Each structure stands twice: as C-alpha cells, then as structure tokens.
Coordinates of C-alpha atoms and ligand atoms in Angstrom, one line a residue:
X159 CA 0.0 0.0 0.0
X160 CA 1.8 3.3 -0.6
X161 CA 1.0 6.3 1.6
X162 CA -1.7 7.9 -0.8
X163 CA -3.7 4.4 0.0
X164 CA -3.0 4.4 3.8
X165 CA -3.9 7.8 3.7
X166 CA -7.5 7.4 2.5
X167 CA -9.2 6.3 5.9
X168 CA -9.0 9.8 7.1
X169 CA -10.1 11.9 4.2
X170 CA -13.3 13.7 3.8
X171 CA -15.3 12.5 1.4
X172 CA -14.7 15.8 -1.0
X173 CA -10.9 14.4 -0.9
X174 CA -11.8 10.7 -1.4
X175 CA -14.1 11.4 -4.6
X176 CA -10.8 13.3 -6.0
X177 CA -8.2 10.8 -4.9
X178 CA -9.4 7.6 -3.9
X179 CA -8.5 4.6 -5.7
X180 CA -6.0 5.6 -8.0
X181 CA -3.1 3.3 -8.1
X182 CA -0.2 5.4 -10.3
X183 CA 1.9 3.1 -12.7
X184 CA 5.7 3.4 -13.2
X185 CA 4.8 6.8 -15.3
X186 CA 3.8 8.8 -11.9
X187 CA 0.9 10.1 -13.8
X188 CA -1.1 12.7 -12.3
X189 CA -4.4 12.0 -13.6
X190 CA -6.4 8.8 -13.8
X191 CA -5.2 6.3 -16.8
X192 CA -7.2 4.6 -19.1
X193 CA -6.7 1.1 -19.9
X194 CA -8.4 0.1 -23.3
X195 CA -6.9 -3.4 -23.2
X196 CA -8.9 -6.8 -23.2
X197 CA -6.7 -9.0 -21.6
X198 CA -2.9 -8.5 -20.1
X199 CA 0.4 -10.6 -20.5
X200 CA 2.6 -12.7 -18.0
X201 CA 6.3 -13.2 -18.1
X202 CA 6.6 -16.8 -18.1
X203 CA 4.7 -19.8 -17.9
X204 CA 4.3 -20.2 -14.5
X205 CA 3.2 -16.6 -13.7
X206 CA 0.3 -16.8 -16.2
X207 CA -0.5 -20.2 -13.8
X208 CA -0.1 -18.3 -10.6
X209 CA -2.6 -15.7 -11.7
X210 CA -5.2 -18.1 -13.6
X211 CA -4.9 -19.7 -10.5
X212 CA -5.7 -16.5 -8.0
X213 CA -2.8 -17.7 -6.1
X214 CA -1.3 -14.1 -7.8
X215 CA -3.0 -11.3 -7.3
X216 CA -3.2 -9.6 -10.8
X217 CA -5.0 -9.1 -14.0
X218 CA -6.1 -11.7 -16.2
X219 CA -8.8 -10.4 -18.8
X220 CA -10.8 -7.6 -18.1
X221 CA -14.3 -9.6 -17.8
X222 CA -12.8 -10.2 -14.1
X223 CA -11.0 -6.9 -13.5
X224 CA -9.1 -4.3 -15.3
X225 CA -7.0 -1.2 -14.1
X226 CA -9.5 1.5 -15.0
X227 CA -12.5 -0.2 -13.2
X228 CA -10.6 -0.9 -10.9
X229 CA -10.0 3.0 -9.8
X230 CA -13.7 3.5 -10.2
X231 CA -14.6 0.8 -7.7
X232 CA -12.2 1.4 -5.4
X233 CA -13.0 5.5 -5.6
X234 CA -16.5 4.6 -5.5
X235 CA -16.4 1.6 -2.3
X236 CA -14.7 4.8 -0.6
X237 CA -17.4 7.4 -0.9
X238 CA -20.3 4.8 -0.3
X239 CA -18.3 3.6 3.0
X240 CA -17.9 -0.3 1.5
X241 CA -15.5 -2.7 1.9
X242 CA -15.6 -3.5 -1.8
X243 CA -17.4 -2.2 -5.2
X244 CA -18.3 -5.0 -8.0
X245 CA -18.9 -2.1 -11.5
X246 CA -21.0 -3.3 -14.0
X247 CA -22.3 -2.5 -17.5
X248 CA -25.4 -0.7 -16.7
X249 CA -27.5 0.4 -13.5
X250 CA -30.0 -3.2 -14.6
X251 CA -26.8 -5.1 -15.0
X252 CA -26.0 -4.3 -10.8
X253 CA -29.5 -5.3 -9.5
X254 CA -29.6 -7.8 -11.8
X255 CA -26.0 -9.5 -10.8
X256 CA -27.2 -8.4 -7.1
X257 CA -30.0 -10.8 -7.3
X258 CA -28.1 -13.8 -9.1
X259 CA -25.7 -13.7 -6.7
X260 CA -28.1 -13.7 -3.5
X261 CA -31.2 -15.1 -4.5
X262 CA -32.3 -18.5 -5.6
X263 CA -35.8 -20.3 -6.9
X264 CA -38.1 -20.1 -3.5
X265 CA -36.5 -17.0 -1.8
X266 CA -38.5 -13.5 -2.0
X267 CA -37.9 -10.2 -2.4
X268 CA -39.7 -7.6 -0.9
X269 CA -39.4 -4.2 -2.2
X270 CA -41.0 -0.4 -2.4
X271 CA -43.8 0.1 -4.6
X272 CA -42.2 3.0 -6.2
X273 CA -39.1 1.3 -8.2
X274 CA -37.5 2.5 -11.2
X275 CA -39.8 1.2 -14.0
X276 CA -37.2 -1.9 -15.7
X277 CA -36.2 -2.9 -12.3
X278 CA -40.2 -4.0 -11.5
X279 CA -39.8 -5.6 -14.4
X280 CA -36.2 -7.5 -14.1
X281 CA -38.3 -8.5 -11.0
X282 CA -41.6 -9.4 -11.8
X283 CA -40.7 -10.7 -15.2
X284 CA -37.1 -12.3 -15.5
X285 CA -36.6 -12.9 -12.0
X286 CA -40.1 -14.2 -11.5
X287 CA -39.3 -16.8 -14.3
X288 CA -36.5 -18.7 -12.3
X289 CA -39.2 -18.8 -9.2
X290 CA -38.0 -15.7 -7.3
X291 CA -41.3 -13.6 -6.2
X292 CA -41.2 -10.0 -5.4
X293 CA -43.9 -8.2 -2.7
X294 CA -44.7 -4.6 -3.3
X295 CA -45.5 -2.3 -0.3
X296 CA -45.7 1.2 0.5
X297 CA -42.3 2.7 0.4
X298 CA -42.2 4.6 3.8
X299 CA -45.1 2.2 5.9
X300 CA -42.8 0.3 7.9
X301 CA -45.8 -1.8 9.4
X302 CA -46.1 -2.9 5.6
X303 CA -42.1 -3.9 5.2
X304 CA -42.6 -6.0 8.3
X305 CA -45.9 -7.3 7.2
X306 CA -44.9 -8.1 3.7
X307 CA -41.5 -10.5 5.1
X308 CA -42.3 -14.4 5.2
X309 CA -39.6 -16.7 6.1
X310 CA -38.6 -17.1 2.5
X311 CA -37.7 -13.2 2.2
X312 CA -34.3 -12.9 1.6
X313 CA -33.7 -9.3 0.1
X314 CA -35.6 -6.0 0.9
X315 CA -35.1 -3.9 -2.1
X316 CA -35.9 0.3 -2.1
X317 CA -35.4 3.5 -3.8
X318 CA -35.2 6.4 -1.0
X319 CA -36.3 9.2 -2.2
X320 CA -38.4 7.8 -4.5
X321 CA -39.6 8.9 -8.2
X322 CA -41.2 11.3 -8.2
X323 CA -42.6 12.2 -5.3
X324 CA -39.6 12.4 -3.4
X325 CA -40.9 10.4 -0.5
X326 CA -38.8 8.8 1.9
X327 CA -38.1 5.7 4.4
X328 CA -36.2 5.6 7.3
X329 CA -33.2 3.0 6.3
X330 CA -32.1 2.3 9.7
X331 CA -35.8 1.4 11.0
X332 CA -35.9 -0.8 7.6
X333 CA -32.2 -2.7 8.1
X334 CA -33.2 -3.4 11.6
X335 CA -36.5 -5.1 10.0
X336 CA -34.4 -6.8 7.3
X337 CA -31.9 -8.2 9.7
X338 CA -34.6 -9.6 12.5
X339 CA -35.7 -11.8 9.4
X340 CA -32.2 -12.8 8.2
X341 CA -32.6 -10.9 5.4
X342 CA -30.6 -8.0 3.5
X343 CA -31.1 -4.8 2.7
X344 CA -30.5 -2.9 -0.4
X345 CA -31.0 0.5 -1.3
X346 CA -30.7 2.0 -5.1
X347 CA -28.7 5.5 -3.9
X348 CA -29.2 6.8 -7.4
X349 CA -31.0 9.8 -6.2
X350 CA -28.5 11.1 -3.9
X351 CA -25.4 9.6 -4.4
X352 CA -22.7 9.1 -1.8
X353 CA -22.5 13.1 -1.1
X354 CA -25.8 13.4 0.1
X355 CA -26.6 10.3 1.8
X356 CA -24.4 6.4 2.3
X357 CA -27.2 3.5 3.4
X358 CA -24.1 1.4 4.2
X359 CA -23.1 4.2 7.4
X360 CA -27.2 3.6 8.5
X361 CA -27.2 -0.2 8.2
X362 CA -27.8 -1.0 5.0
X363 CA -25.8 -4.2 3.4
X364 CA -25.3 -3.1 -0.3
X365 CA -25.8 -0.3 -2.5
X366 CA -27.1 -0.1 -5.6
X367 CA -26.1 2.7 -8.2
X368 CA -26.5 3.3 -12.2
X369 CA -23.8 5.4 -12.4
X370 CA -25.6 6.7 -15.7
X371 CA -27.3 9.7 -13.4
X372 CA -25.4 11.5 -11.3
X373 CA -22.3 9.6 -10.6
X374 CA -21.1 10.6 -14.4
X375 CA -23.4 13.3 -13.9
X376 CA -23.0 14.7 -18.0
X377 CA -25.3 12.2 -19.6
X378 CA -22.0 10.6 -21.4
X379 CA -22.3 6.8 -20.4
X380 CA -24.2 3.9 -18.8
X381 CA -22.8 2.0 -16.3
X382 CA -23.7 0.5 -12.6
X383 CA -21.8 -0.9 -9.6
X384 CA -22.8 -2.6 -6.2
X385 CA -21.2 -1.8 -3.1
X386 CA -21.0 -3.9 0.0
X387 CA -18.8 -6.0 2.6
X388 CA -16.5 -8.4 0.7
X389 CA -18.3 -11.7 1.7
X390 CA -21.3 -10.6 -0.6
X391 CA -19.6 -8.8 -3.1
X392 CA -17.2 -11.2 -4.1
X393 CA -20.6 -13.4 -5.0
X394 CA -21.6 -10.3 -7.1
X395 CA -17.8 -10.3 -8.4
X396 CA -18.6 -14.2 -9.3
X397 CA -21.7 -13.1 -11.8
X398 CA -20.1 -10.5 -13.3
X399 CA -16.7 -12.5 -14.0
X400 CA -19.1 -15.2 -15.3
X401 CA -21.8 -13.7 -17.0
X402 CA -20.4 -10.9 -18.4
X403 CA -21.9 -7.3 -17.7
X404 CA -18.6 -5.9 -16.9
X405 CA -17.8 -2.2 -17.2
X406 CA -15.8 -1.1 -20.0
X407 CA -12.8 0.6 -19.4
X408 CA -13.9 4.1 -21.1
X409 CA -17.0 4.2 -19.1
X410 CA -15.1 3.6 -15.9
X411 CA -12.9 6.2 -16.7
X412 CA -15.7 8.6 -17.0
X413 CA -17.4 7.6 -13.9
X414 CA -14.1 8.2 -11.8
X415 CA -13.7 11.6 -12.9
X416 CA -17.1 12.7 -12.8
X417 CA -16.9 11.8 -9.1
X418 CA -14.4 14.6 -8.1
X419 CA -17.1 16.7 -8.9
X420 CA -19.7 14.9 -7.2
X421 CA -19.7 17.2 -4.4
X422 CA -19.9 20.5 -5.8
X423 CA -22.6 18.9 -8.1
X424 CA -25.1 18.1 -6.2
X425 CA -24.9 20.9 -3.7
X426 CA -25.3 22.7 -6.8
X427 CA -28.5 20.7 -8.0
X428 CA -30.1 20.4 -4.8
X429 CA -30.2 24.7 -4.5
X430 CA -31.4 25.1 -7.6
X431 CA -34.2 22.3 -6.1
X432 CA -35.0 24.1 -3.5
X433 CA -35.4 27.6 -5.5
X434 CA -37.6 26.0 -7.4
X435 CA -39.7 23.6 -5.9
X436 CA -40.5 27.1 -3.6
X437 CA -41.2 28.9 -6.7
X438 CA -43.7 26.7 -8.2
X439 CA -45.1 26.3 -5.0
X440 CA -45.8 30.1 -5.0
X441 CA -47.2 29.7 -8.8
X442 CA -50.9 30.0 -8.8
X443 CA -51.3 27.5 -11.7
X444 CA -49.5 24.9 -9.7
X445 CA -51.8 22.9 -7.0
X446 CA -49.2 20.7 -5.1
X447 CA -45.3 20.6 -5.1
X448 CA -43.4 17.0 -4.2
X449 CA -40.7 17.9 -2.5
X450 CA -39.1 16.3 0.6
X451 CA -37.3 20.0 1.1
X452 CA -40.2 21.8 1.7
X453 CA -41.5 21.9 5.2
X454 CA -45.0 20.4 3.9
X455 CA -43.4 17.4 2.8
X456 CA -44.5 14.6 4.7
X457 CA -41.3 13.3 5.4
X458 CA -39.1 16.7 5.5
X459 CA -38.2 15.8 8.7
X460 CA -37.2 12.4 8.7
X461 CA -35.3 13.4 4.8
X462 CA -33.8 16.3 6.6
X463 CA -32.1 14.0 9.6
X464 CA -31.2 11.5 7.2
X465 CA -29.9 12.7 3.9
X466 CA -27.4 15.5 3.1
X467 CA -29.7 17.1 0.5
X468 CA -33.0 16.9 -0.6
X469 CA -31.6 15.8 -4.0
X470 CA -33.0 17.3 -7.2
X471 CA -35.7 15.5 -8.8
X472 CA -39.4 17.2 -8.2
X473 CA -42.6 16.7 -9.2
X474 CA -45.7 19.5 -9.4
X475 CA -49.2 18.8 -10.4
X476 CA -50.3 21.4 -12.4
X477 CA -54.4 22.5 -13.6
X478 CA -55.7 21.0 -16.6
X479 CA -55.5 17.8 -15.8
X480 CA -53.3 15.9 -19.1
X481 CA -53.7 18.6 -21.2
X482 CA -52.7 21.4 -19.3
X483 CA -49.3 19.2 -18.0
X484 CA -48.2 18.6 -21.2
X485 CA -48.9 22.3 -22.3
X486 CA -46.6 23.3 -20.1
X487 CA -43.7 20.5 -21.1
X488 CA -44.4 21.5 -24.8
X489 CA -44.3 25.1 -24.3
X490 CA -40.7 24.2 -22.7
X491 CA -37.9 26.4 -25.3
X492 CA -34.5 25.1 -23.3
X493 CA -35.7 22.0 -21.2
X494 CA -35.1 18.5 -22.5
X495 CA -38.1 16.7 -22.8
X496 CA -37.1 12.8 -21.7
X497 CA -37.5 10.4 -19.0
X498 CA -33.8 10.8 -17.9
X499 CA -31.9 12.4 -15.1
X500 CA -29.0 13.1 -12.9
X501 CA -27.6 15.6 -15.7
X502 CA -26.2 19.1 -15.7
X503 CA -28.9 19.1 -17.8
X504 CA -32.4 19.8 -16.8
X505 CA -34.9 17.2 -17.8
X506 CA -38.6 17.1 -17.9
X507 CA -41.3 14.5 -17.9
X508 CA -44.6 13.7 -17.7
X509 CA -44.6 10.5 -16.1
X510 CA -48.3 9.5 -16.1
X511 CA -47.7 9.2 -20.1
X512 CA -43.8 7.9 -20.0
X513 CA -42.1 6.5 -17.0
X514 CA -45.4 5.3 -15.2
X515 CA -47.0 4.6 -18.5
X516 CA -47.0 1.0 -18.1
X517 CA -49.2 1.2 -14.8
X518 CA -52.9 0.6 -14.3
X519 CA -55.5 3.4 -14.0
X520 CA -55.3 2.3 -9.9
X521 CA -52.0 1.5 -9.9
X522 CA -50.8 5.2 -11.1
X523 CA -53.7 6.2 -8.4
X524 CA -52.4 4.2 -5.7
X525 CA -48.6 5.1 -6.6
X526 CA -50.4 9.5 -6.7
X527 CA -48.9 10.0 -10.7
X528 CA -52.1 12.4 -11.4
X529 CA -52.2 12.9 -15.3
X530 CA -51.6 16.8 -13.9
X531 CA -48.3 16.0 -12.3
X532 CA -44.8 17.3 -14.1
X533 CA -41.4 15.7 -13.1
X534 CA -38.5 18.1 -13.5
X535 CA -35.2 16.9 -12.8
X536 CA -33.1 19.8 -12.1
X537 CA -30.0 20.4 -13.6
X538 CA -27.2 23.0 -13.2
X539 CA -28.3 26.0 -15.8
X540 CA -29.3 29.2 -13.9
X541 CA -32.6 29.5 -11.9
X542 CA -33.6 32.1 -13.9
X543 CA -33.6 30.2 -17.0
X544 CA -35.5 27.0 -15.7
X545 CA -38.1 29.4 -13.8
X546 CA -38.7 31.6 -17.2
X547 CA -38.6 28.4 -19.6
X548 CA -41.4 26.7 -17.0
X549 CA -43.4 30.6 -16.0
X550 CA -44.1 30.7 -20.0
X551 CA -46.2 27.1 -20.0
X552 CA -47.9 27.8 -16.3
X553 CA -48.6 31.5 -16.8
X554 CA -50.5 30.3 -20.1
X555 CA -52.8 28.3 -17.9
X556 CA -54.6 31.1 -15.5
Ligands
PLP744 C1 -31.7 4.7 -14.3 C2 -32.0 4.0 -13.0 C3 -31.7 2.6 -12.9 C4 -31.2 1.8 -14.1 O1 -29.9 2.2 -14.5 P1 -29.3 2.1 -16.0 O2 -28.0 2.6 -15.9 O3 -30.2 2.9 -16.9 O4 -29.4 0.6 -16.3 C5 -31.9 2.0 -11.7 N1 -32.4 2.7 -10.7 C6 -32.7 4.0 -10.7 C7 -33.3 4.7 -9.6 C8 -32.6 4.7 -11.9 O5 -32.9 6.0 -12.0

C-alpha cells in the first residue's frame, strides 16, 4: 500500500471522490489512466499459472478486472463507506448480478412500490421466471415492510427518495426489519449519491447505483456498480466475471472523474431544487409541489435528519388535468423533454404518459402519478432560465 492508499481512511469525502482509488503506474501520472486493453500478458509460464490460479494477485482479462474499473470501484467503495465495489455495464446489469448472486428459486424479495420502472420488471418478469417472487408495499409504511417479510424473504429492495414524489423511508428502521428476518437490505442511492446520503453508514448491506445519473453526472455513459462488505460482493464479483456485464474501461474512466465533482454537483443541484420547488409552490397555476425539502413534505423531517440534500428531482401537479401538463412540457424552449436524469442538464417528464406509462389506472392512483403531475429533474443551468422556460407554459394556464 503506498502512503496515498494508507492515507485514505482519514479523508473527507470531498478528498476521497478526487483521490481515492487511483493506483499510479511506473509513469507517476497525475491523472487517472485509461486502460483500453482486453486482456494483459505474464512473463513466463508459471506466472500466467499463478494468476489463472488466483494464487497471484493480478490481472487476467478484463471480464474479471481491469485497471481502469478498478480505480472507479475502489474510488467509488470509498465514498459509499464499502468494503468492496463490483462495477457493472449498466444500473439493470447491478441489480440484476445483485439478485443472481443472492437469490435462488423459492427465496423472495420484498421491495417499495415506487421502483425504477425496468427494475419492477427484471423482478416481476425475469426474475419471477427462475421462481423468485417479489412483494410490493408502500415505500415509507414500515408496518407494511414488516408485514410483507415471510420466512422465505431474503432481500428487501428500495429506492429512498423515491420517483417522483420524493418520499422517503427511514433505512435504519428498515435494516433493523431486514436483519430480525435474516434478510438484506439494499437501497438503489441513485437519487442522492454518496455526497448526500451512504445506506451502508445507517445499516444498510449493499448499495445499488446506475452510475448513468449523477455519478457521471453529464449524460455521457451507462454504467452500474454494487457496493458492500466483501463476503457478498465477491458473489456479485462471481456473476459478473461469469456472466459478463462488466464495465468497459472508457465508461469507468468517466465515472471516476465525474466523481471529483460529485460534491460541488449536487450541492449545486439540490439549490437550484429548492429555489424552485419554492417557486412553483408560489405559482398560482400549480396545485401541489413534491418535494421532501419543503417543510409540507411529509417526510421533511425524517429526509432532513437522514440525507445530506434533498436531491433534485421534483414533481408538481399542475391545472388541466393531461392537457394542461403537457402544455406546459411543450411550451418548454431550453428543457429537455425525456424520462432521464441526474444531468447538468435539466430534464422534464410527464410520467403519467412515460415512466409510469405501463401502470394501471389504480395502480398510477395508488402510486399519486395524477395525469396533472410534471417531473422536472433539475439540472445546473441558472434559476432564472428553468423558472422563465417553465413561468411561459404555467402562466398560459390562469
Ligand atoms: C436509471 C436507473 C436505474 C437503471 O440504471 P441504468 O444505468 O439505466 O441501467 C436503476 N435505478 C434507478 C433509480 C434509476 O434511475
């Protein structure tokens, strides 16, 4: 270990998401390299046994592990507070190896009604098909988590804050529930990201990320990782090496040096949140504001003790029902229209019609996606820019 490495247990996390991880070659380069190499060479015989063997520490092919990744994880395991990081090919690709690795036909899942979209459907569909059932309750009713456990549960599984309503579950509460039942808890920190809030510190096992939102932040790759203690990850390690949704070198590259401004970022995004979500709760033409920011929120409290931020994805119902929600996205001149986020970039949606599309007429009811409701993703451009490029559409409306 050379001192840099030694050095890392002490550092802030502003200093670990700039120098975490990064092993220098013989060069003594200053920035992070990039390996674009598929496999690696030994210099004899018996040292390309040694390390086919593991008895060698070292690279073989970069399926298992290459360089570049390697920084990433390592960078990333150090924000989230993990003893290891397994990165994979896409945000899907990390639940997805998650669940191979842990689950087997006859053990359950149970998880938060309000998921990403594809990962109720990795669940329900592909996961369902080798005999792994998932339960769906109510994100932040506890009674409903512990309710929904049998003796065959073997994963709880949330998103915290959720999409879009920002609502939120207390992790510790939900890891103690998890662990009573020999289970393990999950969460998907794709919201907030290590800077504003790290499950693993309030008892979470492993952490989920696509690295696709804010971890790269500039809406330039896809990519995923899990982090957690090594026993588990090295069975998530085993899928990846095996199955093959590794992280290509590139990507990895990206994703470590859009972490040393992870920080700055989303302190950045979650003010321009707040200014918002408190200007469009002022708006006449806007009826309700989801944000766990403001004090009306019903879970600003527990979002305020538990997170660093109140992240920076909103949603606001607006008058008119469909028609006046997507006046207002179409009357948009700068904001993208698109289902993504977690970009400097401000994004808006209306997820009755995308995201949430696939629901039921009670499901979208039960889940509160109103045809009237707007999800804005805020990005980094100046408030005055969002708020004029959204007044034009709601001022249209009275
Ligand atoms: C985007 C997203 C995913 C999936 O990540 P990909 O990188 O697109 O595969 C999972 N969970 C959440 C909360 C997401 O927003």
């Amino acid at each position: 270990m050379d001192q840099d490495q030694s050095r890392e247990l002490e550092w802030a996390l502003e200093t670990l998401a700039i120098r975490a991880g990064h092993e220098r070659t013989g060069e003594q380069e200053h920035g992070e390299p990039i390996f674009p190499t598929s496999s690696f060479v030994y210099g004899s015989a018996a040292e390309a046994a040694r390390k086919f063997g593991g008895e060698e520490p070292g690279n073989v092919y970069s399926r298992f592990t290459n360089p570049t990744v390697h920084t990433f994880e390592r960078r990333l395991a150090a924000l989230e507070g993990g003893e290891r990081c397994v990165a994979t090919s896409s945000g899907m690709a990390a639940i997805l190896a998650t669940a191979l690795a842990l689950l087997e036909a006859g053990d359950e899942i149970v998880a938060s009604r309000s998921l990403f979209g594809s990962t109720v459907s990795l669940f329900d569909k592909y996961l369902g098909k080798l005999g792994i059932a998932t339960r769906y309750v109510e994100l932040s009713d506890l009674d409903a988590w512990e309710a929904a456990v049998t003796p065959a549960t073997k994963l709880l599984f949330a998103e915290t804050p959720s999409n879009p309503l920002s609502e939120v579950v207390d992790i510790t509460a939900l890891a103690d529930i998890a662990h009573r039942h020999g289970a393990w808890l999950a969460i998907d920190n794709c919201f907030l990201t290590p800077a504003l809030q790290r499950p693993i510190d309030l008892g979470a096992d492993l952490v989920i990320h696509s690295a696709t939102k804010y971890l790269d932040g500039q809406g330039r790759a896809v990519g995923g990782a899990v982090v957690g203690p090594d026993k588990l990850l090295e069975e998530v390690f085993g899928v990846v090496r095996t199955c093959g949704p590794c992280l290509s070198p590139f990507n990895a590259w990206i994703f470590t040096k859009g972490l040393e401004t992870l920080g700055l970022r989303m302190r950045a995004h979650c003010e321009n949140a707040q200014r918002l979500a408190e200007w469009l709760a002022a708006h006449p033409a806007v009826s309700r504001v989801h944000y766990s920011g403001l004090p009306d929120h019903p879970q600003h409290a527990l979002a305020k003790r538990q997170q660093g931020g109140f992240g920076a994805v909103l949603g606001f119902e607006v008058k008119g029902e469909r028609q006046g929600a997507w006046s207002v996205i179409d009357a948009t001149r700068m904001l993208s229209i698109t289902g993504n986020l977690g970009d400097v970039k401000s994004t808006i949606t209306h997820p009755a019609t995308t995201t949430h599309g696939r629901l039921s007429d009670d499901q979208k009811q039960a889940a509160g996606i109103s045809e009237g409701l707007i999800r804005v993703a805020v990005g980094l451009e100046a408030l005055d820019d969002i708020r004029d490029d959204l007044a034009r559409g709601l001022d249209a409306l009275l």
